[in-house]
JSON list of C-alpha atoms in Angstrom, two decimals:
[
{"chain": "A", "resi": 29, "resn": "UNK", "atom": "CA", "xyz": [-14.51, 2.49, -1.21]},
{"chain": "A", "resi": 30, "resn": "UNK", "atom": "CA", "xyz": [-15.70, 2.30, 2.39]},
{"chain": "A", "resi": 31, "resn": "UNK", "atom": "CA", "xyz": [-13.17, 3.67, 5.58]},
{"chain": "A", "resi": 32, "resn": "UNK", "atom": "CA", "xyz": [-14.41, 3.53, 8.71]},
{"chain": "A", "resi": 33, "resn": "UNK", "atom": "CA", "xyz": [-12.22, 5.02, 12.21]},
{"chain": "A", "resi": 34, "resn": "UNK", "atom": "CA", "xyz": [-11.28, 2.32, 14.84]},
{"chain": "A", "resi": 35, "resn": "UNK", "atom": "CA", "xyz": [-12.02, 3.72, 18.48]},
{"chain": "A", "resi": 36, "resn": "UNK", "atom": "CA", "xyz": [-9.02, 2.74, 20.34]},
{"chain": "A", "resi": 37, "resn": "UNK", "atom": "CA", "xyz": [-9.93, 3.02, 23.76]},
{"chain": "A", "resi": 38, "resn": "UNK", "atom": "CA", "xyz": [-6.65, 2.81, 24.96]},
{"chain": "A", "resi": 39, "resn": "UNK", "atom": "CA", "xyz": [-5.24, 4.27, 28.37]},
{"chain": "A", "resi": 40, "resn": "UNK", "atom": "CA", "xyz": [-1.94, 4.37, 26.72]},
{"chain": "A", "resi": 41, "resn": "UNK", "atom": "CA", "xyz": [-0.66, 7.96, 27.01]},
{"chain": "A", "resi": 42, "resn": "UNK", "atom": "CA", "xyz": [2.61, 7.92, 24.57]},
{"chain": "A", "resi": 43, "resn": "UNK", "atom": "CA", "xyz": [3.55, 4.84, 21.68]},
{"chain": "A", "resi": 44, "resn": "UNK", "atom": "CA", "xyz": [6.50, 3.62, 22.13]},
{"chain": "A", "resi": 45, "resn": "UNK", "atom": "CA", "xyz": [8.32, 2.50, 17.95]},
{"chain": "A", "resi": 46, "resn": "UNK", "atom": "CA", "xyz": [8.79, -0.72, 17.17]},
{"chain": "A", "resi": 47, "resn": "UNK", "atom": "CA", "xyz": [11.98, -2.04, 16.28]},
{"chain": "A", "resi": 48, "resn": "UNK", "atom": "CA", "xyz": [12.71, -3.34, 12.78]},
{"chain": "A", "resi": 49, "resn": "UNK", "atom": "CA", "xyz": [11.74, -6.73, 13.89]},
{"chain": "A", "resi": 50, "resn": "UNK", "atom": "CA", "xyz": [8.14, -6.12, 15.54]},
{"chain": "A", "resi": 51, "resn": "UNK", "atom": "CA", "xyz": [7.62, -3.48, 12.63]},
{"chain": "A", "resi": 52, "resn": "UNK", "atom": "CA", "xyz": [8.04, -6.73, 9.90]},
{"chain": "A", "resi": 53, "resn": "UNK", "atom": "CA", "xyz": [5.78, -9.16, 12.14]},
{"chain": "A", "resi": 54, "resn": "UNK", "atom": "CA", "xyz": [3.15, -6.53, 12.93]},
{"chain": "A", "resi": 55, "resn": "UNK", "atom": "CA", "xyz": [2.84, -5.55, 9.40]},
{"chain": "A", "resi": 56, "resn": "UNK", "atom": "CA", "xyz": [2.32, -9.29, 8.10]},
{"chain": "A", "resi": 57, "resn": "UNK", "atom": "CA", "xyz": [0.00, -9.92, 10.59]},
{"chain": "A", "resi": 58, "resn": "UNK", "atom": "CA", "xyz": [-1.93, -6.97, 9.46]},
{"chain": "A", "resi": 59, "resn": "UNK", "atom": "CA", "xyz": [-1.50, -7.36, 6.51]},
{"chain": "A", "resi": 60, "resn": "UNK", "atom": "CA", "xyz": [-2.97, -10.93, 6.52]},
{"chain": "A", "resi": 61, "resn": "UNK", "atom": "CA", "xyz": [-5.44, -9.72, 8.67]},
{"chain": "A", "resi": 62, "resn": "UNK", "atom": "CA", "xyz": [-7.01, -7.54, 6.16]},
{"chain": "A", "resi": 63, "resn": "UNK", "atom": "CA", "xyz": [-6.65, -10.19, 3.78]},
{"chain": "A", "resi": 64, "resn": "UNK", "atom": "CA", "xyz": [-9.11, -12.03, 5.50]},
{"chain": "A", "resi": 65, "resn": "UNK", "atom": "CA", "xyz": [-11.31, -9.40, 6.37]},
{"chain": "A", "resi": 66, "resn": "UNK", "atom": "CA", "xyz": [-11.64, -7.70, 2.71]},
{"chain": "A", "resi": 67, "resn": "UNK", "atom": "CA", "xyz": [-13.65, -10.64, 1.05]},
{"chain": "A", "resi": 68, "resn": "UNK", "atom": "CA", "xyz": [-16.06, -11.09, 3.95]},
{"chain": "A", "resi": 69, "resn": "UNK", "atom": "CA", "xyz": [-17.02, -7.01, 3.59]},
{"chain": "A", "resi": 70, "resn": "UNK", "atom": "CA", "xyz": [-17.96, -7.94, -0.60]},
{"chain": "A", "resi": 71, "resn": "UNK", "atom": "CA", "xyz": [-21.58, -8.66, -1.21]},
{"chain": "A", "resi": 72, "resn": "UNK", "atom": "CA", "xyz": [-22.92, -6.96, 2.17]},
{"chain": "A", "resi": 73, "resn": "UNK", "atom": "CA", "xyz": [-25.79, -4.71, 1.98]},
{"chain": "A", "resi": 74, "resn": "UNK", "atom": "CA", "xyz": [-25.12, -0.86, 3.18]},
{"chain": "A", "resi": 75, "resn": "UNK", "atom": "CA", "xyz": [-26.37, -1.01, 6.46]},
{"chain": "A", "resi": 76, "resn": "UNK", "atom": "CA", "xyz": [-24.35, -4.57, 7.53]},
{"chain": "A", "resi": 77, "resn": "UNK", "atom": "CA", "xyz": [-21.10, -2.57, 5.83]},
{"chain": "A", "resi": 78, "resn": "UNK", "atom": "CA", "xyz": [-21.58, -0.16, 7.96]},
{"chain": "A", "resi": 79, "resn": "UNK", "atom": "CA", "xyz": [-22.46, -2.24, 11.07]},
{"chain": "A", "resi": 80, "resn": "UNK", "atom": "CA", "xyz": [-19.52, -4.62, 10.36]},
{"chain": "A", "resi": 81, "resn": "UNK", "atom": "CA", "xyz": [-17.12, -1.26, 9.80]},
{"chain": "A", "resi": 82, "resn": "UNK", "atom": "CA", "xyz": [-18.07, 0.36, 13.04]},
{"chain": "A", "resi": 83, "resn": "UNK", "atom": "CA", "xyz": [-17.87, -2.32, 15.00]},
{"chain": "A", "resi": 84, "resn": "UNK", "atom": "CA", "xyz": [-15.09, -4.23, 13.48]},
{"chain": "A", "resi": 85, "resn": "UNK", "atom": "CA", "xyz": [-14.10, -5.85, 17.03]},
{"chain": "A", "resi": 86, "resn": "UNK", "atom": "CA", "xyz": [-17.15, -7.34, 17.90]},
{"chain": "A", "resi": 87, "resn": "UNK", "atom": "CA", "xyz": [-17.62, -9.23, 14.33]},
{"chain": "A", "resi": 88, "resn": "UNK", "atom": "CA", "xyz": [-13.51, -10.22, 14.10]},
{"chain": "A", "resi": 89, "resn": "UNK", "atom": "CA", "xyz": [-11.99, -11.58, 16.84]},
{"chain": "A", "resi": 90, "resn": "UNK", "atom": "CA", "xyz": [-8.53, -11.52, 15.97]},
{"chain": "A", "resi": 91, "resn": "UNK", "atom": "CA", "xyz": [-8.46, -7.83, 14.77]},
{"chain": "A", "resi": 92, "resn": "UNK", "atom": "CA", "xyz": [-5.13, -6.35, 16.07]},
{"chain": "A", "resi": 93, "resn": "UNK", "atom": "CA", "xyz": [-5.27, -4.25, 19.02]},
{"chain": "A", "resi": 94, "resn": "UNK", "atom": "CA", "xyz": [-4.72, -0.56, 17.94]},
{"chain": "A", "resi": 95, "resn": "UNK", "atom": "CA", "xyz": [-1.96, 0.00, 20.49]},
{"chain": "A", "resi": 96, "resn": "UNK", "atom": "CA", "xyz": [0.04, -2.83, 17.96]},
{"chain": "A", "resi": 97, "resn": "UNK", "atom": "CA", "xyz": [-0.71, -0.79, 15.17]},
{"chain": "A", "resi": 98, "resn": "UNK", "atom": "CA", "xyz": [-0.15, 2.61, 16.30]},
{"chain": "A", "resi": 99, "resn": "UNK", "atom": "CA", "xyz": [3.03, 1.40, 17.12]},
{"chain": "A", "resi": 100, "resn": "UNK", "atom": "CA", "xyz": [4.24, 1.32, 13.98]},
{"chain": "A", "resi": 101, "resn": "UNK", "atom": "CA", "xyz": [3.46, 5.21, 13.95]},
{"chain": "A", "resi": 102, "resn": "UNK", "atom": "CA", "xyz": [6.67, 6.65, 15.77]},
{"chain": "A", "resi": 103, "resn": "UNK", "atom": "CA", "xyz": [9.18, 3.77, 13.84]},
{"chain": "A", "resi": 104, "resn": "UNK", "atom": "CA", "xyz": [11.87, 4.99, 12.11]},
{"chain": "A", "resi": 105, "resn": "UNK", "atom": "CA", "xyz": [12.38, 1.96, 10.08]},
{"chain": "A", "resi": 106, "resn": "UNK", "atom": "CA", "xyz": [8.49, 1.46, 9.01]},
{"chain": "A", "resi": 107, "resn": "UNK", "atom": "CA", "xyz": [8.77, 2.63, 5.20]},
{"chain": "A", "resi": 108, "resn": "UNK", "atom": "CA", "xyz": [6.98, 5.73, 4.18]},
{"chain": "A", "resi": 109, "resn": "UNK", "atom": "CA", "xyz": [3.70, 5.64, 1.77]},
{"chain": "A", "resi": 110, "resn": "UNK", "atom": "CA", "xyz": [5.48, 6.39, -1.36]},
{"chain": "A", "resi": 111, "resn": "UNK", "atom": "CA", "xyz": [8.22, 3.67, -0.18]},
{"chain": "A", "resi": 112, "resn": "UNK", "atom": "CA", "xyz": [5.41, 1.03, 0.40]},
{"chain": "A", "resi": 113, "resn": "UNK", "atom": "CA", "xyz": [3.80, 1.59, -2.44]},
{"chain": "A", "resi": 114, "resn": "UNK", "atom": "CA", "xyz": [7.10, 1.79, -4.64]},
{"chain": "A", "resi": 115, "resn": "UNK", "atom": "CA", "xyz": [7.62, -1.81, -3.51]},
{"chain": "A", "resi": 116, "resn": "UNK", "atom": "CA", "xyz": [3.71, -3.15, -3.23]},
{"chain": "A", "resi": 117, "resn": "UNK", "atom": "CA", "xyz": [1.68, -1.42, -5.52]},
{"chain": "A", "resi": 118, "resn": "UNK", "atom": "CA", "xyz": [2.44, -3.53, -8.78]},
{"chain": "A", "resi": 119, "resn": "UNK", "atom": "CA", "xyz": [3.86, -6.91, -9.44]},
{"chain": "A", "resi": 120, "resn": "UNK", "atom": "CA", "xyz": [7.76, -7.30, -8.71]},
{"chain": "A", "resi": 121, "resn": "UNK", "atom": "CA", "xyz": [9.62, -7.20, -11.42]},
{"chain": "A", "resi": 122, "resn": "UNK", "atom": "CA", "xyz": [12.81, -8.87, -11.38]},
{"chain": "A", "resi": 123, "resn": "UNK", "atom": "CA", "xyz": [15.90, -9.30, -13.67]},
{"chain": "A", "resi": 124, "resn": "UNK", "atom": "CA", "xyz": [17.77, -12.80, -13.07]},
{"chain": "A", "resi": 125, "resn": "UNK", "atom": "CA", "xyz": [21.29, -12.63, -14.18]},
{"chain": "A", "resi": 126, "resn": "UNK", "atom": "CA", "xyz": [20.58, -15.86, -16.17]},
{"chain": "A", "resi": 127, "resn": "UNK", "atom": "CA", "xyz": [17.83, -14.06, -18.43]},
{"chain": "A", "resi": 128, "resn": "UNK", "atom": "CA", "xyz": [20.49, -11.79, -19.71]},
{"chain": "A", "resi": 129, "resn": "UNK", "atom": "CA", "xyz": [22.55, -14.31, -21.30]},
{"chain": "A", "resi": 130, "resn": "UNK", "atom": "CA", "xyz": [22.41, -15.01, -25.20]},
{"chain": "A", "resi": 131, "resn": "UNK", "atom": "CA", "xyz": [21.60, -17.68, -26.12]},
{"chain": "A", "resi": 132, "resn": "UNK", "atom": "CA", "xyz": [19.37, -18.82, -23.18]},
{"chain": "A", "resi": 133, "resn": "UNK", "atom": "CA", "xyz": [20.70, -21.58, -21.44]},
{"chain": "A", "resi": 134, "resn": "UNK", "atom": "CA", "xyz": [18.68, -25.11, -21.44]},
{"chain": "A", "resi": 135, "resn": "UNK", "atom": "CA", "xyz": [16.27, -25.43, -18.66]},
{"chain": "A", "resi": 136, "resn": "UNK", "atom": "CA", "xyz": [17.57, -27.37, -15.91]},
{"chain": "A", "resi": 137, "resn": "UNK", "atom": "CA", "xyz": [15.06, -29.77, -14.53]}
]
């Protein structure tokens, strides 16, 4: 695995949370963010990994400006890391009501 630190270069002194709302949209658009940029780091020779990772601005364009992310930092309602990966960190596994019942119903199509 390769981590790299993102410079923020902000002027902002103190992060404000983000409500429950802005905490949901920032974290899909991050999300889908590194999405993206996971598959273009594969294949890259050492020194364009580390070119790419230390100046992650200047090769993506739509990289989320750190003051967005930080602000999910202070939030009270952004889940912890064992509550993120409780819920993300395998496949969901859910138990329908309908799967339960003996004998299984005929599929309805």
């Amino acid at each position: 695995y390769y981590a790299s630190f993102v410079n923020t270069m902000s002027s902002v002194d103190t992060m404000d949370a983000a409500d429950a709302t802005t905490i949901l949209k920032t974290a899909t658009e991050l999300n889908a963010f590194m999405r993206k940029v996971g598959p273009t780091l594969i294949g890259q020779s050492e020194s364009e990994l580390r070119k790419r990772l230390n100046a992650m601005d200047a090769f993506y364009e739509d990289m989320p400006a750190p003051e967005v992310v930080l602000s999910l930092v202070p939030a009270d309602d952004a889940p912890s890391l064992d509550e993120y990966l409780e819920l993300f960190d395998e496949p969901v596994n859910i138990d329908l009501d309908s799967e339960r019942v003996w004998p299984m119903q005929p599929p309805r199509f």
